[in-house]
Tab-separated table of C-alpha atoms in Angstrom:
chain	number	residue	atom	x	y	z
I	1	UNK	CA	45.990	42.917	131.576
I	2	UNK	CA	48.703	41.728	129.181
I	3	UNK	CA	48.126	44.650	126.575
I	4	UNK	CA	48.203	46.762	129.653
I	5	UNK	CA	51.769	45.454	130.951
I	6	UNK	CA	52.631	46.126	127.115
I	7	UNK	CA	51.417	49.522	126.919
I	8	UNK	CA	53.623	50.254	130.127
I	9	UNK	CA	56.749	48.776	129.360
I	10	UNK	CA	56.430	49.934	125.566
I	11	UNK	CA	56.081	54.029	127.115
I	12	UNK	CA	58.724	53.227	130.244
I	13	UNK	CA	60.692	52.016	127.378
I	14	UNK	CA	60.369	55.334	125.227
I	15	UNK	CA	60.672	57.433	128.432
I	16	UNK	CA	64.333	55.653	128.949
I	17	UNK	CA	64.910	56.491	125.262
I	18	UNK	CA	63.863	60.107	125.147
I	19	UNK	CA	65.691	60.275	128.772
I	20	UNK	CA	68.868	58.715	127.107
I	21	UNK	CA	69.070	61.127	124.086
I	22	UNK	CA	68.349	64.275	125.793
I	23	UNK	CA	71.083	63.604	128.656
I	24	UNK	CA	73.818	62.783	124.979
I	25	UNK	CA	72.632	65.854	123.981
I	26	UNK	CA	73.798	67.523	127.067
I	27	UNK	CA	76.880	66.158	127.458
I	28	UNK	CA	77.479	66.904	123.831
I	29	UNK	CA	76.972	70.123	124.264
I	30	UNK	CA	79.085	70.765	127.675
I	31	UNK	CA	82.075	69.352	125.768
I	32	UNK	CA	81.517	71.560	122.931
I	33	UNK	CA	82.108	74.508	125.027
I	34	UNK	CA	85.156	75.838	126.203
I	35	UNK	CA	87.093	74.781	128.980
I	36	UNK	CA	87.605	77.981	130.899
I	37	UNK	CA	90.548	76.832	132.782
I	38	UNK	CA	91.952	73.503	133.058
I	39	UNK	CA	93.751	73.579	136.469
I	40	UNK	CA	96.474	70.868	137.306
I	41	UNK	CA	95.352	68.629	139.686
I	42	UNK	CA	98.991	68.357	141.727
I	43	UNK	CA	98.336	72.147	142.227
I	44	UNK	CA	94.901	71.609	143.995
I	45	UNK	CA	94.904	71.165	148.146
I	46	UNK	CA	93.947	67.709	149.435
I	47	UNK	CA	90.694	68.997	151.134
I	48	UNK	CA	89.070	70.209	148.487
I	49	UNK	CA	85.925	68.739	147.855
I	50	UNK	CA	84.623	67.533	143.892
I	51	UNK	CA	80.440	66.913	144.019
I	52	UNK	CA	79.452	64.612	141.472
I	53	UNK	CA	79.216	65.910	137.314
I	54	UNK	CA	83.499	67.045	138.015
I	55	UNK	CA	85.161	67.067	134.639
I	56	UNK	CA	88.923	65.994	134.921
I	57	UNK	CA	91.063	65.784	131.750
I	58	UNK	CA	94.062	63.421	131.499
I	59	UNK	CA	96.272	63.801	128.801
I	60	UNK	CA	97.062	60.935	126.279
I	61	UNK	CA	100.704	59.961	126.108
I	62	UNK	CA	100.078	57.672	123.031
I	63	UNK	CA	98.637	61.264	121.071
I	64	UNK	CA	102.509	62.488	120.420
I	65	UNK	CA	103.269	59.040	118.695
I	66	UNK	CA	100.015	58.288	117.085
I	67	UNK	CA	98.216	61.455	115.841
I	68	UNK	CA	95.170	59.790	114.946
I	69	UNK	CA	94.388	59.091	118.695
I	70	UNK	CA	92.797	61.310	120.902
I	71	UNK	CA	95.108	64.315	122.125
I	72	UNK	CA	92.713	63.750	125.972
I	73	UNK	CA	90.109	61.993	127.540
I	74	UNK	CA	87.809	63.512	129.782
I	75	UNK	CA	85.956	61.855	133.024
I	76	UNK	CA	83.135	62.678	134.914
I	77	UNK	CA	82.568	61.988	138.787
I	78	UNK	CA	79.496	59.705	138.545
I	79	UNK	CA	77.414	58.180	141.608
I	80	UNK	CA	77.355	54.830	141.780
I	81	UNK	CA	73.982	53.084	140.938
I	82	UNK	CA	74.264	50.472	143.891
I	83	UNK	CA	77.019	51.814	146.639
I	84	UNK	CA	75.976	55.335	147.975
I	85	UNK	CA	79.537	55.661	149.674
I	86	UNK	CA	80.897	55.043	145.800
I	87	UNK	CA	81.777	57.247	142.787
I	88	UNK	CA	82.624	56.435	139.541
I	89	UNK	CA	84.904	58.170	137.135
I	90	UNK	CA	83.696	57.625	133.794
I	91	UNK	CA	84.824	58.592	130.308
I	92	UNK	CA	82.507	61.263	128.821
I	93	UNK	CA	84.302	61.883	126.043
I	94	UNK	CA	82.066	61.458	122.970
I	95	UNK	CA	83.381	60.125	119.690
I	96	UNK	CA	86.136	58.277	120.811
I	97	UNK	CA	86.685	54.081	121.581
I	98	UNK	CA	86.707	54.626	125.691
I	99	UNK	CA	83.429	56.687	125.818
I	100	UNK	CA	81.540	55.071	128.353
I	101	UNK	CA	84.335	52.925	130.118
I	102	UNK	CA	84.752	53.257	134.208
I	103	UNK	CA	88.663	53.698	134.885
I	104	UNK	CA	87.979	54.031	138.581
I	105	UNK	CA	85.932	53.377	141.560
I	106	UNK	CA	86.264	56.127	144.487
I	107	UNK	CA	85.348	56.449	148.296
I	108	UNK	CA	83.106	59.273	148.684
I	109	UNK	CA	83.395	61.977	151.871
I	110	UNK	CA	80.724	61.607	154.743
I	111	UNK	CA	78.349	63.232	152.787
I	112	UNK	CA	78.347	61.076	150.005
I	113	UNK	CA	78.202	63.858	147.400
I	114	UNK	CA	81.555	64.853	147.170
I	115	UNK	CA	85.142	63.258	146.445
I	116	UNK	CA	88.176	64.830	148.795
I	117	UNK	CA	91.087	65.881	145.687
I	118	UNK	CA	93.478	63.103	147.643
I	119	UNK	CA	91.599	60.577	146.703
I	120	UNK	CA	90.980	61.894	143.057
I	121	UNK	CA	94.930	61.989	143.173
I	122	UNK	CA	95.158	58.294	144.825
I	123	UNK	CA	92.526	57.314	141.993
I	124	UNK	CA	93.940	59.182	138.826
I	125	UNK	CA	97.046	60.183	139.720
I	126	UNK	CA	98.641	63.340	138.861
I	127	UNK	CA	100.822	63.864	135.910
I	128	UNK	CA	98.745	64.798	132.931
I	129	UNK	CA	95.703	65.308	134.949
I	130	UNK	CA	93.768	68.575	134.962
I	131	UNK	CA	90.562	69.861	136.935
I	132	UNK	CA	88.322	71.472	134.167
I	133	UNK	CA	86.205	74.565	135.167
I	134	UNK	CA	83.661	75.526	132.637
């Protein structure tokens, strides 16, 4: 029974691996392609509704007077793992110091899928911040 429970966590624990790396690869390869458009965010009507994967760029203010820092960061509307009525915006962008960090918790619309663009503005704000369509 013991080399059973070992067997199963050792392949739940490649699984999680295997699952980890191929959704890196992914987002290494969305930001590796082009942003089509990158549409202000002050621009965009109140209603409109973000599902979850949304890309928004912010610019870095600190990039003018320190080159070597990143010129943008970009976060993705994420679910969060334990509030349904939750999103997440975390920093997707690879290579740099912040990848991974949460800079902000959201309430998501009645159906829980989607983020209304006032609150992306209430959470984010708007100067430097960008919609990205792909």
């Amino acid at each position: 029974m013991l080399r059973q429970k070992g067997a199963t966590f050792g392949a739940a624990f490649l699984l999680e691996c295997l699952l980890t790396s191929a959704l890196k690869r992914q987002l290494m390869v969305k930001q590796q392609l082009m942003v089509k458009q990158l549409v202000p965010l002050a621009t965009i009507s109140d209603e409109r509704l973000f599902p979850k994967g949304t890309v928004f760029r912010i610019l870095n203010s600190l990039h003018a007077l320190n080159p070597a820092r990143p010129a943008h960061y970009d976060y993705m509307l994420v679910p969060h793992p334990e509030e349904e009525e939750t999103m997440m915006s975390v920093n997707v962008t690879l290579g740099t110091i912040k990848a991974g960090y949460i800079i902000s918790y959201m309430k998501a619309t009645h159906t829980l899928n989607f983020i209304t663009a006032k609150e992306v503005k209430r959470s984010l704000g708007i100067e430097g911040v960008f919609y990205c369509q792909y």
